[in-house]
Short mmCIF file of C-alpha atoms and ligand atoms in Angstrom, two decimals:
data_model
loop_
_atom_site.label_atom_id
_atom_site.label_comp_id
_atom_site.label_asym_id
_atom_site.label_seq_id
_atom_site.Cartn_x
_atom_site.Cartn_y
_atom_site.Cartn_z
CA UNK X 1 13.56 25.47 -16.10
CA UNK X 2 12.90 26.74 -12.48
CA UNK X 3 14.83 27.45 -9.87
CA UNK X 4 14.21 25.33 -6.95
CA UNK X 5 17.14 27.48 -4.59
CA UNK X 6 15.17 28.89 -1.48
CA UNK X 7 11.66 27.60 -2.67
CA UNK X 8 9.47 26.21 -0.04
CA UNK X 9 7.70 22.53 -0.46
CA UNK X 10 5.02 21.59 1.93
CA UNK X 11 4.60 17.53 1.60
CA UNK X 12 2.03 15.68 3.13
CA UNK X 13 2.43 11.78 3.68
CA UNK X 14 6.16 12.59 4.55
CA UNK X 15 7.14 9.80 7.34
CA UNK X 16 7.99 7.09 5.67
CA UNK X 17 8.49 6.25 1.59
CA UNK X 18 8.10 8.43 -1.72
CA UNK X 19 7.10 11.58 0.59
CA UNK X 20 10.57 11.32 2.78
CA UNK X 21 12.72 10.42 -0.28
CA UNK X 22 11.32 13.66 -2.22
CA UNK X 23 11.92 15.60 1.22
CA UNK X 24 15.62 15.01 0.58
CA UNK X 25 15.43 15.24 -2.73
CA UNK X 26 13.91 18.53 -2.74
CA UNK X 27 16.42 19.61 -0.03
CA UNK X 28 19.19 18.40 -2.02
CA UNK X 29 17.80 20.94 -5.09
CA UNK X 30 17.96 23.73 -2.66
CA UNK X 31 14.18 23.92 -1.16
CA UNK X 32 12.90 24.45 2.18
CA UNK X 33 10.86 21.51 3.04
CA UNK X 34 7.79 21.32 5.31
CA UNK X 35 7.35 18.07 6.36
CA UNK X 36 3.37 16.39 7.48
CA UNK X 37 2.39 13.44 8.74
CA UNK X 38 0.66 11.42 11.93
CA UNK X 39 4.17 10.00 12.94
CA UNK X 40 5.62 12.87 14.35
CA UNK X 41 8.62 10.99 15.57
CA UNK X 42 9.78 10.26 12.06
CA UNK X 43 9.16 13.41 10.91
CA UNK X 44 11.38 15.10 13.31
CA UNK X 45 14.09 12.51 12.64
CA UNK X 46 13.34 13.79 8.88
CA UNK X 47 13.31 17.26 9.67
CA UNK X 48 16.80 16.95 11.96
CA UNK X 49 18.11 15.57 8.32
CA UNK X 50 16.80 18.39 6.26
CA UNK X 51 18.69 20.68 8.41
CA UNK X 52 21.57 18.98 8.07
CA UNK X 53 21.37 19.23 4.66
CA UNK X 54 21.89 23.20 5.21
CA UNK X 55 18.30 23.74 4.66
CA UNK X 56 14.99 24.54 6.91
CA UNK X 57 13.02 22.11 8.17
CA UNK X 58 9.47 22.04 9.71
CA UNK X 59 7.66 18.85 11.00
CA UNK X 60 4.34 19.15 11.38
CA UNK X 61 1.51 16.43 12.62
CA UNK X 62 -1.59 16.21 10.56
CA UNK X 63 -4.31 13.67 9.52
CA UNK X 64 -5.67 14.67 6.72
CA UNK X 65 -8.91 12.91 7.36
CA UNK X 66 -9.78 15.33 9.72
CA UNK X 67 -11.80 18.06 7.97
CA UNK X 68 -9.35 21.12 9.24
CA UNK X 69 -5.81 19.77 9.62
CA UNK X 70 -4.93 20.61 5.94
CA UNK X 71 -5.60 24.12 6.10
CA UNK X 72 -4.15 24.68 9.25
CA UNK X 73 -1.04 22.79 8.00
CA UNK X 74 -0.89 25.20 4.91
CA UNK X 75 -1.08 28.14 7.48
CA UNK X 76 1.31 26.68 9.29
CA UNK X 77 4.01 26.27 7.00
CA UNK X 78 3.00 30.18 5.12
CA UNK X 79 3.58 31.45 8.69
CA UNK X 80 7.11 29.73 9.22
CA UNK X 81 8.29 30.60 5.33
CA UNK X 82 6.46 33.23 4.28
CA UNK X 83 5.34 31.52 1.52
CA UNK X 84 4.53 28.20 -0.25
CA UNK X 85 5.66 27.84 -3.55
CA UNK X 86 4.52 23.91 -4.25
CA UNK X 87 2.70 21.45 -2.50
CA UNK X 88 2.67 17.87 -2.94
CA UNK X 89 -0.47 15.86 -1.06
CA UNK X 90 0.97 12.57 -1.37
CA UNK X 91 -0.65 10.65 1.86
CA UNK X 92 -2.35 7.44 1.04
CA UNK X 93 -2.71 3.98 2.11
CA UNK X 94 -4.10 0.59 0.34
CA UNK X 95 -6.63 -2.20 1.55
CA UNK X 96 -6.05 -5.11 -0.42
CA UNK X 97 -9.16 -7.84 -1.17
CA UNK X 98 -12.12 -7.59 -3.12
CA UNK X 99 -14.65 -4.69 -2.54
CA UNK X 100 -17.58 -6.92 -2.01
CA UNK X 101 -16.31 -7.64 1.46
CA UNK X 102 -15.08 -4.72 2.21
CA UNK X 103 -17.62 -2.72 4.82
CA UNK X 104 -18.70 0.56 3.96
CA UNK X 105 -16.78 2.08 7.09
CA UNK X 106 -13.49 0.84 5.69
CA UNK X 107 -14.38 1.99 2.36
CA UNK X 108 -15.15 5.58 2.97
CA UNK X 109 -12.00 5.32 5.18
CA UNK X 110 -10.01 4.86 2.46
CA UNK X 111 -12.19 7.29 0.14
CA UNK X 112 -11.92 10.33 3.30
CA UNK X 113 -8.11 9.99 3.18
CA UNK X 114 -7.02 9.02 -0.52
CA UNK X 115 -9.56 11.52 -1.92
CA UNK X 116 -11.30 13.72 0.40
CA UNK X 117 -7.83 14.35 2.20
CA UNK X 118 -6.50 14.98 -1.35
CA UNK X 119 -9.42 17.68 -2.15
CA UNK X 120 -8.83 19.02 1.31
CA UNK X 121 -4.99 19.81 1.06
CA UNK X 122 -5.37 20.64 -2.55
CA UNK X 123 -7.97 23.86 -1.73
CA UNK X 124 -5.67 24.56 1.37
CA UNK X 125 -3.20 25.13 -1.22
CA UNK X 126 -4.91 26.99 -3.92
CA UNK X 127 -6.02 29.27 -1.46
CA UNK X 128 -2.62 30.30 -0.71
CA UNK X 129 -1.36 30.08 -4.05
CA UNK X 130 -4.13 32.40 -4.94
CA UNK X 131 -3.12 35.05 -2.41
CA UNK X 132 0.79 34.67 -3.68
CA UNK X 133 -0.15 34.56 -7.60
CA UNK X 134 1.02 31.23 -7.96
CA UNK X 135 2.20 27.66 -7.63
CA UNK X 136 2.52 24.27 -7.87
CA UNK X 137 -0.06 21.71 -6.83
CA UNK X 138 1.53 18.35 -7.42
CA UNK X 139 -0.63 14.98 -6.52
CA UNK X 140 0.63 11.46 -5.94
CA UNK X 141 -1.96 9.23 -7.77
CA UNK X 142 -0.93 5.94 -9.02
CA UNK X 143 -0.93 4.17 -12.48
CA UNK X 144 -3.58 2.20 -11.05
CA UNK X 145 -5.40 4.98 -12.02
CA UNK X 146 -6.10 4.07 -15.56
CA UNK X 147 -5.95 0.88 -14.65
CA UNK X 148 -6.63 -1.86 -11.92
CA UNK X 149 -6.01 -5.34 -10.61
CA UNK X 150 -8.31 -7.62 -8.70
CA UNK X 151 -8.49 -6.92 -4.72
CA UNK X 152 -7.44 -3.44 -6.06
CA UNK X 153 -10.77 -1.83 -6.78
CA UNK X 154 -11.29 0.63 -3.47
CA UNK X 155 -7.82 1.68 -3.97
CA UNK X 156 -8.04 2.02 -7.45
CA UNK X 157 -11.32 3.89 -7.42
CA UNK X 158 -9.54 6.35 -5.23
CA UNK X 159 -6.53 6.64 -7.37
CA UNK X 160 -8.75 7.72 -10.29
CA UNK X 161 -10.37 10.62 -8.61
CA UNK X 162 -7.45 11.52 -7.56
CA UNK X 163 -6.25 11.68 -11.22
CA UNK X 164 -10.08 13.40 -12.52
CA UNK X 165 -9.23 16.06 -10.02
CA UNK X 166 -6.12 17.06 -10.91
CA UNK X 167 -6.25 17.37 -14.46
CA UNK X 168 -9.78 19.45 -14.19
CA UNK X 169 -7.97 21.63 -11.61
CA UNK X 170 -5.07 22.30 -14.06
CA UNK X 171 -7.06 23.66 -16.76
CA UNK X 172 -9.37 25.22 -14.24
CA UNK X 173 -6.20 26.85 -12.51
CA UNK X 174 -3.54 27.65 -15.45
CA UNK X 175 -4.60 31.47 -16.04
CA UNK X 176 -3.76 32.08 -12.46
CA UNK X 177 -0.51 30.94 -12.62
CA UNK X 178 -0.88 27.68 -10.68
CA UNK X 179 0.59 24.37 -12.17
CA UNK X 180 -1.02 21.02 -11.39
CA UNK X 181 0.91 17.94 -11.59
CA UNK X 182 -0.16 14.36 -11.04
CA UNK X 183 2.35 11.49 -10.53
CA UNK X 184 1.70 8.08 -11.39
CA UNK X 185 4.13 5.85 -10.00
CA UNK X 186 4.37 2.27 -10.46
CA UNK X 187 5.22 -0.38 -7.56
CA UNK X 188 7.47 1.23 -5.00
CA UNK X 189 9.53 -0.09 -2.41
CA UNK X 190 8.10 1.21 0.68
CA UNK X 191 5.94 0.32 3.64
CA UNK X 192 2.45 0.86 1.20
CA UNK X 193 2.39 -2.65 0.93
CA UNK X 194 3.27 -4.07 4.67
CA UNK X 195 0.44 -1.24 5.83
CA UNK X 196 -2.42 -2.58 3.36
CA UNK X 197 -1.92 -5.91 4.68
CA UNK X 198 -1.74 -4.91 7.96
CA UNK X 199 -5.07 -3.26 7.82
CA UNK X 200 -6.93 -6.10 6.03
CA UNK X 201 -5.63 -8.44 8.55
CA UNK X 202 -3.22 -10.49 6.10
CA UNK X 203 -0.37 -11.63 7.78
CA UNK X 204 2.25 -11.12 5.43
CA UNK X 205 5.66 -8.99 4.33
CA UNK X 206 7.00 -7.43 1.51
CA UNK X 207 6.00 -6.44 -1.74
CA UNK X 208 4.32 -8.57 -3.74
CA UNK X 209 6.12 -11.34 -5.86
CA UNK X 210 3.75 -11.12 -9.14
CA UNK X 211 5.50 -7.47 -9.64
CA UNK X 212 8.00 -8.36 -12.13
CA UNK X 213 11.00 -6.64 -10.92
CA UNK X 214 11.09 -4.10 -14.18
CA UNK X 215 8.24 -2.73 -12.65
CA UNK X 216 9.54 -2.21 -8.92
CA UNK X 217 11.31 1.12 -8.51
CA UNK X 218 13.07 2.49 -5.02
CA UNK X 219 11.42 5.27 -4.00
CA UNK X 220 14.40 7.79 -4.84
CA UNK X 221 13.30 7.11 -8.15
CA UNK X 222 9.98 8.78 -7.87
CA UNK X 223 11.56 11.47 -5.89
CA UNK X 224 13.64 12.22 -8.56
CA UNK X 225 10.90 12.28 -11.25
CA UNK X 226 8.96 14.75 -8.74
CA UNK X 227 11.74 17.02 -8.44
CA UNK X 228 12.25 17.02 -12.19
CA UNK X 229 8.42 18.20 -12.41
CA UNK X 230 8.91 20.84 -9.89
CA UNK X 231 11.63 22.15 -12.22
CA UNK X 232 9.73 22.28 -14.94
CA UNK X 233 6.35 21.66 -14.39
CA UNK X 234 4.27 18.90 -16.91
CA UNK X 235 0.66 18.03 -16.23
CA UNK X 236 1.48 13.94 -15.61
CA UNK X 237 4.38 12.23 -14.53
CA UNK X 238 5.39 8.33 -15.25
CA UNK X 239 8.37 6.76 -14.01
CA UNK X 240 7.97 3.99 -16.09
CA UNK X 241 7.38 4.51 -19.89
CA UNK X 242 6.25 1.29 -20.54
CA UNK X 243 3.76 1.25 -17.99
CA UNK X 244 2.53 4.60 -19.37
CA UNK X 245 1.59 3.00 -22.52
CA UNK X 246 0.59 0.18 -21.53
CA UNK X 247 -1.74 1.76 -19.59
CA UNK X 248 -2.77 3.80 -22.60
CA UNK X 249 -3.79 0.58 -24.34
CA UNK X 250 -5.41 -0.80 -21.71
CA UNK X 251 -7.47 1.97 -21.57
CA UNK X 252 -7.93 2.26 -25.09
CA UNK X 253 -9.00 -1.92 -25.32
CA UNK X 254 -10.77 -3.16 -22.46
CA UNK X 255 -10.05 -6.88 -23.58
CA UNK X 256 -5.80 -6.08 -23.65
CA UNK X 257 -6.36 -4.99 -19.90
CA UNK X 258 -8.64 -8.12 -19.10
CA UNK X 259 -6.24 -10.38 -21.00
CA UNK X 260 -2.49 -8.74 -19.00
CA UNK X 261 -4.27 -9.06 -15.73
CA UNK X 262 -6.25 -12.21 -16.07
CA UNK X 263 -2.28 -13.61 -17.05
CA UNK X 264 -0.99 -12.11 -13.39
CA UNK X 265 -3.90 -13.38 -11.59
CA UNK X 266 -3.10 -16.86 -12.54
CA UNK X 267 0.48 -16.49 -11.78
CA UNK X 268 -0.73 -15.21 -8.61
CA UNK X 269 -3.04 -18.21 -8.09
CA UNK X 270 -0.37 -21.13 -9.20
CA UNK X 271 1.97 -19.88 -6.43
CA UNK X 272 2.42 -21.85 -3.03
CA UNK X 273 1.19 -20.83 -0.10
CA UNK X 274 3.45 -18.15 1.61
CA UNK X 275 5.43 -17.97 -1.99
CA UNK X 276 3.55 -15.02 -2.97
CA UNK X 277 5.72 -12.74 -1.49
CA UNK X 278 9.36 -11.32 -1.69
CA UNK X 279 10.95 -10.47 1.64
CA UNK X 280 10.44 -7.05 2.96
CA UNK X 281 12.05 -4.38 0.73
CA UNK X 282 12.20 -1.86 3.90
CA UNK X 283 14.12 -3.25 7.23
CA UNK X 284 11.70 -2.64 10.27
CA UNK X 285 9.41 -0.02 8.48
CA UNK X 286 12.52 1.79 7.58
CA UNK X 287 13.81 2.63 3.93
CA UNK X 288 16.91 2.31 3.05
CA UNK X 289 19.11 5.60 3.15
CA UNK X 290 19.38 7.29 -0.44
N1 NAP F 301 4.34 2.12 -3.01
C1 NAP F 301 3.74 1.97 -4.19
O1 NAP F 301 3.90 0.94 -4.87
C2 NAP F 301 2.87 3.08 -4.75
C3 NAP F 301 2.53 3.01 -6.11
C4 NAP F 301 1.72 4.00 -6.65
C5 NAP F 301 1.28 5.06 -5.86
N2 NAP F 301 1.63 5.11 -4.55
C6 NAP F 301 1.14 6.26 -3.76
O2 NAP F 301 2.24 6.95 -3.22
C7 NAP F 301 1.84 7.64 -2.03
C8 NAP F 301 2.89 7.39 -0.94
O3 NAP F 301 2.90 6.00 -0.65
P1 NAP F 301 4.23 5.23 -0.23
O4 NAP F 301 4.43 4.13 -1.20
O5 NAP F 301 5.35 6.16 0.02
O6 NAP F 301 3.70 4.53 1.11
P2 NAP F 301 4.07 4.78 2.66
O7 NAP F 301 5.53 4.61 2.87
O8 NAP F 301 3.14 3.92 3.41
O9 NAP F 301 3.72 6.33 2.88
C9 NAP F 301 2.41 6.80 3.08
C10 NAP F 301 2.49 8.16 3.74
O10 NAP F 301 1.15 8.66 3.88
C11 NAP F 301 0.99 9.10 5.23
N3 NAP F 301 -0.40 9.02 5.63
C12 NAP F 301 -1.22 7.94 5.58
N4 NAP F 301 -2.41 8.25 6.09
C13 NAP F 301 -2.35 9.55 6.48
C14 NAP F 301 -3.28 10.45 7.08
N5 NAP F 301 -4.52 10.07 7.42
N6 NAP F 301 -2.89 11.72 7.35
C15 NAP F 301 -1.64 12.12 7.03
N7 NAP F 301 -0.71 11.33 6.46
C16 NAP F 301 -1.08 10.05 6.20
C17 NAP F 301 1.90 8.18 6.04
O11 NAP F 301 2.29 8.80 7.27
P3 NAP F 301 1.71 8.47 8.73
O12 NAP F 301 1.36 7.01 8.76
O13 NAP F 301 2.84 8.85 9.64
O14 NAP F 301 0.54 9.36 8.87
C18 NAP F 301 3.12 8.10 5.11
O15 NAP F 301 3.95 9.21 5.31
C19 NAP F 301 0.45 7.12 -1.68
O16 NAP F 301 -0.52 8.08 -2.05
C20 NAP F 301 0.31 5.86 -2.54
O17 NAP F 301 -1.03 5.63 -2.90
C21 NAP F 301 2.42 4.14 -3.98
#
């Protein structure tokens, strides 16, 4: 087990969701917390919070779809600390419909900021780690990463290079001392969903109704689970176990995946118009305080 008193956490995709519930979290264990986004309004509001927690705070804009913002982020936040002990690149967004009609602008969008903004952040961060002999490179994938629903695939797609990545990195990285985690969490109350529909023009709210609610978790609950890997680091993280495996067996028989998500597709389809949807689970883009 680890320490986590005085460590310094750089997360990026901190504004709103799972990165600004594992800022506090990580604050509560005793970190520093460098805080990166595009909102920078939220992320002072964020950072005034971390200090009132008793620890240090920096806010920092950055788009990680622009080629150089990730290292200069990483510089950043070295410069302020001294060091960086663990990063966590955990910005990402969804576009929900079916790939076929998605254009090939939108889809390396999603591709330069899921992945490429991943890869960027990630060598930011082994660079430094390098320098320091050591740390922790933690990535927020999804458990749509071994698996995927319809209108998912762009996302999805992402999701699993995000996943190929990290687990070649860790055995590339483990004799220098630098840990790779990758998270997988399941549906999350946050504003993911309100933002994919927003950018594919649907005009609705709220996470979708075909999650049953087993599988809907408050973000705090992923923060929790990312905190326990900083702890003690483990090369994938699930917060739920029966996702996990049956993921595993979807993986393992192609028809068993087919079969669960041809079931949710026609729950999907029997629903009324407008039906399809709970009401928002965050009040005016806001989550809820932990
Ligand atoms: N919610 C779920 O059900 C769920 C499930 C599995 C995995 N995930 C993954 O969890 C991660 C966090 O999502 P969330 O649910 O917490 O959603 P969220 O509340 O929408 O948070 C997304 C974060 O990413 C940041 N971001 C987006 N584009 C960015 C860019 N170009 N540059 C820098 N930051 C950017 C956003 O900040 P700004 O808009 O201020 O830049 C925000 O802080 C994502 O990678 C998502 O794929 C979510």
């Amino acid at each position: 087990m680890r320490s986590l008193q005085d460590r310094v956490i750089c997360i990026v995709g901190a504004s709103s969701g799972i990165g600004r519930a594992t800022a506090l979290e990580c604050a509560r264990a005793g970190m520093h917390v460098a805080v990166a986004a595009r909102r920078m309004d939220r992320l002072e509001q964020l950072a005034d919070e971390l200090t009132a927690q008793g620890r240090e705070a920096l806010a920092l804009r950055c788009d990680i779809a622009c080629e150089d913002h990730a290292e200069e982020l990483i510089g950043q936040c070295r410069q302020r600390f001294g060091r960086v002990d663990a990063v966590l690149a955990n910005a990402g967004y969804s576009h929900e419909g079916s790939i076929v009609d998605l254009s090939d602008t939108a889809l390396r969008q999603i591709f330069e900021v899921n992945f490429f903004g991943t890869v960027r952040v990630a060598r930011a961060a082994v660079e430094v780690f390098r320098q320091q002999g050591g740390g922790h490179l933690l990535i927020t994938s999804s458990c749509l990463s071994r698996f995927t629903l319809p209108y998912s695939a762009a996302y999805s797609a992402t999701k699993a290079a995000q996943t190929h990545m990290a687990r070649a990195l860790r055995l590339e990285l483990e004799h220098e001392g630098i840990d790779v985690s990758v998270i997988h969490p399941i549906t999350t109350r946050t504003e993911f969903f309100d933002t994919a529909c927003d950018i594919a023009g649907v005009e609705r709210r709220g996470l979708p109704r075909h999650s049953p609610k087993l599988f809907i978790q408050p973000p705090e609950r992923v923060a929790r689970a990312i905190v326990k890997c900083l702890r003690r680091p483990t090369p994938e993280v699930w917060t739920s176990h029966i996702t996990r495996l049956v993921a595993g067996a979807m993986v393992a028989f192609p028809w068993f995946h087919d079969f669960c998500v041809r079931r949710e597709l026609a729950h999907r389809h029997a629903m009324a118009p407008g039906d399809e949807i709970v009401p928002p689970a965050v009040e005016s883009g806001r989550n809820p305080p932990p």
